[in-house]
Amino acid sequence: MSHSTRCAACKSLRRRCPKDCVLAPYFPPTNPQRYACVHKIFGASNTTKMLEQLPLHLRAVAADCMSFEASSRVEDPVYGSVGIISQLQEQIIEAQSELVKTKGEIAFHNAQQQLLQQQQMQQLQMINAVDQQGEDQPSWLSSSQQDPFTNVNQQLLEDYNYSNTFCGFEF
Amino acid sequence: MGGSSPCASCKLLRRRCAKDCIFAPYFPSDDPHKFAIVHKVFGASNVSKMLQELPVHQRADAVSSLVYEANARVRDPVYGCVGAISFLQNQVSQLEMQLAVAQAEILCIQMQQEPNLPTHQIDQVDKSFLLSTNNFDNNNIPQYLSFASSSNVIQDPLKRESLWT
């Protein structure tokens, strides 16, 4: 008994496709290119052997990976999928280097911010210390522009002015 | 003529090692395992064809990469080299995400330090930020793993042993 349509592998190999064909589930006739690459790189016999050695539930994954490796090798006959690995490793090195540089810049900015804040704190403390010293002097000495009589009872001030003029002369 | 010993491939294949043997320069007799593993995965005939299609100066590199792939496939009969590719792609994605976050942080710091930036300059900064974040858009990273079949190929590569450890 054979499949009504042969799988891509059996078509390529020009043979009957049995019902229990190992390759049929993974190399459908709708995608002949997929099997063509695998056949070119690994060979029909090796492909079948490698799949047969695996449990059924892993064969689809394995067939996909072999197909990927085979097509990579067809595209790049010198390096194949190893070329992709090299490119990725280079990308990792570049990204790591860029990340270290950027984190360095962030650390530098943060350090600057901290220094600025510390300086501001110190200045504030100095101003507060000067203010504290100022509180010990008579209030009317603390500012030359301050009215010396602000703390004086207004009534007393009026009395003072009245008494100065009562006797007809000013003190 | 009969003085030199056969190369590793001719020894394994039990044939006479010709003077112009295509395998001889790359599979010396003192390292039989190298050819054995390549023969197991790719087959001697396929390797011979692949080397013949390449110029001489590229054959050594091709053999090295074939040996690497063959070793990967023997160590991991399901994923082979693809497992490593998946692992590395994940690393690249994670690093680029971290980089995008760090660069966004730098931008925030710069904008905080210039609170009086005129509006049109802020728009320029936004644009440059968008451009820089676009560089890390996943659509711009070459996606090496796009399989024709619908099976979920890369199931959990991070848990598997890395070839680079």
Coordinates of C-alpha atoms in Angstrom, one line a residue:
Chain A
M1 CA 0.0 0.0 0.0
S2 CA 1.3 3.4 -0.8
H3 CA 0.3 7.0 -0.2
S4 CA -2.0 8.4 -2.8
T5 CA 0.6 11.1 -3.5
R6 CA 4.2 10.4 -3.0
C7 CA 6.1 12.5 -0.4
A8 CA 8.8 14.8 -1.7
A9 CA 11.5 12.4 -0.7
C10 CA 10.1 9.4 -2.6
K11 CA 9.3 11.7 -5.6
S12 CA 12.9 12.8 -5.6
L13 CA 14.2 9.3 -5.2
R14 CA 11.7 8.1 -7.8
R15 CA 10.4 5.3 -5.7
R16 CA 7.1 4.1 -4.4
C17 CA 6.1 5.9 -1.2
P18 CA 5.1 3.2 1.3
K19 CA 2.4 3.8 3.9
D20 CA 5.0 3.8 6.7
C21 CA 7.5 6.0 4.9
V22 CA 9.7 7.5 7.6
L23 CA 10.2 10.7 5.7
A24 CA 6.6 11.3 4.4
P25 CA 5.3 13.2 7.5
Y26 CA 8.1 15.7 7.4
F27 CA 8.7 16.2 3.7
P28 CA 5.3 16.8 2.0
P29 CA 5.1 16.9 -1.8
T30 CA 4.0 20.6 -1.5
N31 CA 7.5 21.6 -0.6
P32 CA 10.0 19.8 -2.8
Q33 CA 12.8 22.4 -2.2
R34 CA 12.8 21.5 1.5
Y35 CA 13.8 17.9 0.8
A36 CA 16.1 18.8 -2.0
C37 CA 18.3 20.7 0.3
V38 CA 18.3 18.0 2.9
H39 CA 19.1 15.4 0.3
K40 CA 21.9 17.5 -1.1
I41 CA 23.6 18.1 2.2
F42 CA 22.9 15.0 4.4
G43 CA 21.8 12.4 1.8
A44 CA 18.7 10.3 1.7
S45 CA 20.2 7.4 3.7
N46 CA 21.7 9.6 6.5
T47 CA 18.5 11.6 6.8
T48 CA 16.4 8.4 7.2
K49 CA 18.9 6.9 9.7
M50 CA 19.0 10.0 11.8
L51 CA 15.2 10.3 12.0
E52 CA 14.7 6.6 12.7
Q53 CA 17.1 6.8 15.7
L54 CA 14.8 9.4 17.3
P55 CA 11.5 8.8 19.1
L56 CA 8.4 9.7 17.1
H57 CA 7.5 12.9 19.0
L58 CA 10.9 14.4 18.3
R59 CA 11.2 13.7 14.6
A60 CA 9.3 16.7 13.4
V61 CA 11.6 19.1 15.3
A62 CA 14.6 17.2 14.1
A63 CA 13.4 17.3 10.5
D64 CA 12.9 21.1 10.8
C65 CA 16.4 21.6 12.2
M66 CA 18.0 19.5 9.6
S67 CA 16.1 21.4 6.9
F68 CA 17.3 24.7 8.4
E69 CA 20.9 23.5 8.5
A70 CA 20.7 22.2 5.0
S71 CA 19.3 25.3 3.5
S72 CA 21.8 27.4 5.4
R73 CA 24.6 25.3 3.9
V74 CA 23.1 25.7 0.4
E75 CA 23.0 29.5 0.9
D76 CA 26.5 29.6 2.3
P77 CA 28.5 26.6 1.2
V78 CA 31.6 27.6 3.2
Y79 CA 30.2 28.3 6.7
G80 CA 26.6 27.2 6.6
S81 CA 24.8 27.7 9.9
V82 CA 28.1 28.2 11.6
G83 CA 28.3 31.5 9.9
I84 CA 25.0 32.5 11.6
I85 CA 26.5 31.5 14.9
S86 CA 29.5 33.7 14.3
Q87 CA 27.4 36.7 13.4
L88 CA 25.3 36.2 16.5
Q89 CA 28.4 36.0 18.7
E90 CA 29.6 39.3 17.2
Q91 CA 26.3 40.9 17.8
I92 CA 26.4 39.8 21.5
I93 CA 29.9 41.3 21.9
E94 CA 28.8 44.6 20.4
A95 CA 25.6 44.8 22.4
Q96 CA 27.5 44.0 25.6
S97 CA 30.1 46.7 24.9
E98 CA 27.4 49.3 24.1
L99 CA 25.5 48.3 27.3
V100 CA 28.6 48.7 29.5
K101 CA 29.3 52.1 27.9
T102 CA 25.7 53.3 28.5
K103 CA 25.6 52.1 32.1
G104 CA 28.9 53.9 32.6
E105 CA 27.3 57.1 31.4
I106 CA 24.3 56.6 33.7
A107 CA 26.6 56.0 36.7
F108 CA 28.6 59.2 35.8
H109 CA 25.4 61.3 35.6
N110 CA 24.1 59.9 38.9
A111 CA 27.5 60.6 40.6
Q112 CA 27.3 64.2 39.3
Q113 CA 23.8 64.6 40.6
Q114 CA 24.8 63.3 44.0
L115 CA 27.7 65.7 44.2
L116 CA 25.5 68.6 43.3
Q117 CA 23.0 67.7 46.0
Q118 CA 25.7 67.4 48.6
Q119 CA 27.0 70.8 47.7
Q120 CA 23.5 72.3 47.9
M121 CA 23.0 70.7 51.3
Q122 CA 26.2 72.2 52.5
Q123 CA 25.3 75.6 51.3
L124 CA 21.9 75.4 53.0
Q125 CA 23.6 74.3 56.3
M126 CA 25.9 77.3 56.1
I127 CA 23.0 79.7 55.6
N128 CA 21.1 78.2 58.5
A129 CA 24.2 78.5 60.7
V130 CA 24.5 82.2 59.8
D131 CA 20.8 82.7 60.6
Q132 CA 21.2 81.1 64.0
Q133 CA 24.0 83.6 64.9
G134 CA 21.8 86.5 63.8
E135 CA 19.1 85.6 66.4
D136 CA 21.3 86.4 69.4
Q137 CA 21.5 90.2 68.6
P138 CA 18.8 92.8 69.5
S139 CA 16.2 92.6 66.8
W140 CA 16.7 96.2 65.9
L141 CA 20.4 95.6 65.1
S142 CA 19.7 92.6 62.8
S143 CA 18.7 94.9 60.0
S144 CA 19.8 98.5 59.4
Q145 CA 16.6 99.1 57.5
Q146 CA 14.3 97.7 60.2
D147 CA 12.2 100.3 62.1
P148 CA 13.8 100.4 65.6
F149 CA 10.4 101.1 67.1
T150 CA 8.4 98.1 65.7
N151 CA 8.6 96.3 69.0
V152 CA 7.7 99.4 71.0
N153 CA 4.2 99.7 72.3
Q154 CA 2.4 102.2 70.1
Q155 CA 0.7 103.9 73.1
L156 CA 4.0 104.5 74.8
L157 CA 5.3 106.0 71.6
E158 CA 2.4 108.4 71.4
D159 CA 2.9 109.3 75.1
Y160 CA 6.5 110.0 74.4
N161 CA 5.7 112.3 71.6
Y162 CA 3.1 114.1 73.6
S163 CA 5.3 114.6 76.6
N164 CA 8.0 115.9 74.3
T165 CA 5.7 118.7 73.1
F166 CA 3.8 119.4 76.4
C167 CA 6.3 121.6 77.9
G168 CA 6.5 123.6 74.7
F169 CA 9.7 122.3 73.5
E170 CA 10.9 119.2 71.8
F171 CA 13.4 116.9 73.2
Chain B
M1 CA 54.1 6.8 -4.4
G2 CA 53.5 4.3 -1.7
G3 CA 55.6 6.1 0.9
S4 CA 53.1 8.4 2.5
S5 CA 50.4 7.0 4.7
P6 CA 46.7 7.3 3.5
C7 CA 44.7 10.2 4.8
A8 CA 42.0 9.5 7.5
S9 CA 39.2 9.4 5.0
C10 CA 40.9 6.9 2.7
K11 CA 41.8 4.8 5.7
L12 CA 38.2 4.7 6.9
L13 CA 36.9 4.1 3.4
R14 CA 39.6 1.5 2.8
R15 CA 40.8 2.8 -0.5
R16 CA 44.0 3.9 -2.0
C17 CA 44.8 7.5 -1.2
A18 CA 45.5 9.2 -4.5
K19 CA 48.1 12.0 -4.8
D20 CA 45.3 14.4 -5.5
C21 CA 42.9 13.1 -2.9
I22 CA 40.5 15.9 -2.1
F23 CA 40.2 14.9 1.5
A24 CA 43.9 14.5 2.3
P25 CA 44.9 18.2 3.0
Y26 CA 42.0 18.5 5.6
F27 CA 41.7 15.1 7.2
P28 CA 45.2 14.0 8.2
S29 CA 45.7 10.4 9.3
D30 CA 46.6 11.4 12.9
D31 CA 43.0 12.6 13.5
P32 CA 40.6 9.8 12.4
H33 CA 37.7 11.0 14.5
K34 CA 37.4 14.2 12.5
F35 CA 36.6 12.4 9.3
A36 CA 34.6 9.7 11.0
I37 CA 32.1 12.2 12.4
V38 CA 31.7 14.2 9.2
H39 CA 31.2 10.9 7.3
K40 CA 28.6 9.8 9.8
V41 CA 26.5 13.0 9.5
F42 CA 27.0 14.1 5.9
G43 CA 28.5 11.1 4.1
A44 CA 31.8 11.0 2.3
S45 CA 30.3 11.4 -1.1
N46 CA 28.4 14.6 -0.1
V47 CA 31.4 16.1 1.5
S48 CA 33.5 15.4 -1.5
K49 CA 30.9 17.1 -3.8
M50 CA 30.7 20.1 -1.5
L51 CA 34.5 20.5 -1.4
Q52 CA 34.8 20.2 -5.2
E53 CA 32.3 23.0 -5.7
L54 CA 34.5 25.4 -3.6
P55 CA 37.7 27.2 -4.6
V56 CA 40.7 25.7 -2.9
H57 CA 41.4 28.6 -0.6
Q58 CA 37.9 28.2 1.0
R59 CA 38.0 24.4 1.6
A60 CA 39.8 24.5 4.9
D61 CA 37.1 26.8 6.4
A62 CA 34.3 24.7 4.9
V63 CA 35.8 21.5 6.5
S64 CA 36.1 23.2 9.9
S65 CA 32.4 24.3 9.8
L66 CA 31.3 20.9 8.6
V67 CA 33.2 19.3 11.5
Y68 CA 31.6 21.7 13.9
E69 CA 28.1 21.0 12.6
A70 CA 28.6 17.3 12.6
N71 CA 29.8 17.4 16.2
A72 CA 26.8 19.5 17.2
R73 CA 24.5 17.1 15.5
V74 CA 26.0 14.1 17.2
R75 CA 25.9 15.8 20.6
D76 CA 22.3 16.9 20.0
P77 CA 20.6 14.6 17.5
V78 CA 17.4 16.7 17.6
Y79 CA 18.5 20.3 17.4
G80 CA 22.1 20.2 16.3
C81 CA 23.5 23.6 15.6
V82 CA 20.0 25.2 15.6
G83 CA 19.9 24.9 19.4
A84 CA 22.9 27.1 19.7
I85 CA 21.5 29.6 17.2
S86 CA 18.3 29.8 19.3
F87 CA 20.2 30.3 22.5
L88 CA 22.3 33.0 21.0
Q89 CA 19.3 34.8 19.5
N90 CA 17.7 34.9 22.9
Q91 CA 20.9 36.4 24.4
V92 CA 20.9 39.1 21.6
S93 CA 17.3 40.0 22.2
Q94 CA 17.8 40.3 26.0
L95 CA 20.9 42.4 25.6
E96 CA 19.2 44.7 23.1
M97 CA 16.3 45.2 25.4
Q98 CA 18.6 46.1 28.3
L99 CA 20.4 48.5 26.0
A100 CA 17.1 50.2 25.0
V101 CA 16.1 50.6 28.7
A102 CA 19.6 52.1 29.5
Q103 CA 19.5 54.5 26.6
A104 CA 15.9 55.6 27.6
E105 CA 17.3 56.3 31.1
I106 CA 20.1 58.4 29.6
L107 CA 17.6 60.4 27.6
C108 CA 15.5 61.1 30.7
I109 CA 18.6 62.3 32.5
Q110 CA 19.5 64.6 29.7
M111 CA 16.0 66.0 29.5
Q112 CA 15.9 66.6 33.2
Q113 CA 19.2 68.5 33.0
E114 CA 17.7 70.8 30.4
P115 CA 14.3 71.9 31.8
N116 CA 14.3 75.1 29.7
L117 CA 14.6 73.2 26.5
P118 CA 12.3 75.0 23.9
T119 CA 9.4 72.9 22.6
H120 CA 10.7 72.4 19.1
Q121 CA 14.0 71.0 20.5
I122 CA 12.0 68.6 22.8
D123 CA 10.2 67.3 19.7
Q124 CA 13.6 66.7 18.0
V125 CA 14.7 64.8 21.1
D126 CA 11.5 62.7 21.0
K127 CA 12.2 61.9 17.4
S128 CA 15.8 60.8 18.0
F129 CA 14.6 58.7 20.9
L130 CA 12.0 57.0 18.6
L131 CA 14.7 56.5 16.0
S132 CA 17.1 55.0 18.5
T133 CA 14.4 52.7 19.9
N134 CA 13.5 51.6 16.4
N135 CA 17.0 50.3 16.0
F136 CA 16.1 47.7 18.6
D137 CA 12.8 46.8 17.1
N138 CA 12.8 43.0 16.7
N139 CA 11.7 43.4 13.1
N140 CA 15.1 44.7 12.2
I141 CA 17.0 41.7 13.8
P142 CA 17.5 39.0 11.1
Q143 CA 15.2 36.2 12.1
Y144 CA 17.2 33.1 11.3
L145 CA 14.7 30.7 12.7
S146 CA 11.5 30.7 10.5
F147 CA 10.6 27.2 9.7
A148 CA 8.2 26.3 6.9
S149 CA 6.5 23.6 9.1
S150 CA 4.1 24.6 11.8
S151 CA 5.8 22.5 14.4
N152 CA 7.1 24.4 17.4
V153 CA 10.7 23.8 16.9
I154 CA 12.5 25.7 19.6
Q155 CA 10.7 24.4 22.7
D156 CA 13.0 25.4 25.5
P157 CA 16.5 26.1 24.3
L158 CA 17.5 28.0 27.4
K159 CA 17.2 24.9 29.5
R160 CA 19.4 22.8 27.3
E161 CA 23.1 22.5 27.6
S162 CA 24.9 25.2 25.7
L163 CA 27.5 24.1 23.2
W164 CA 29.6 27.0 24.4
T165 CA 30.0 26.0 28.1

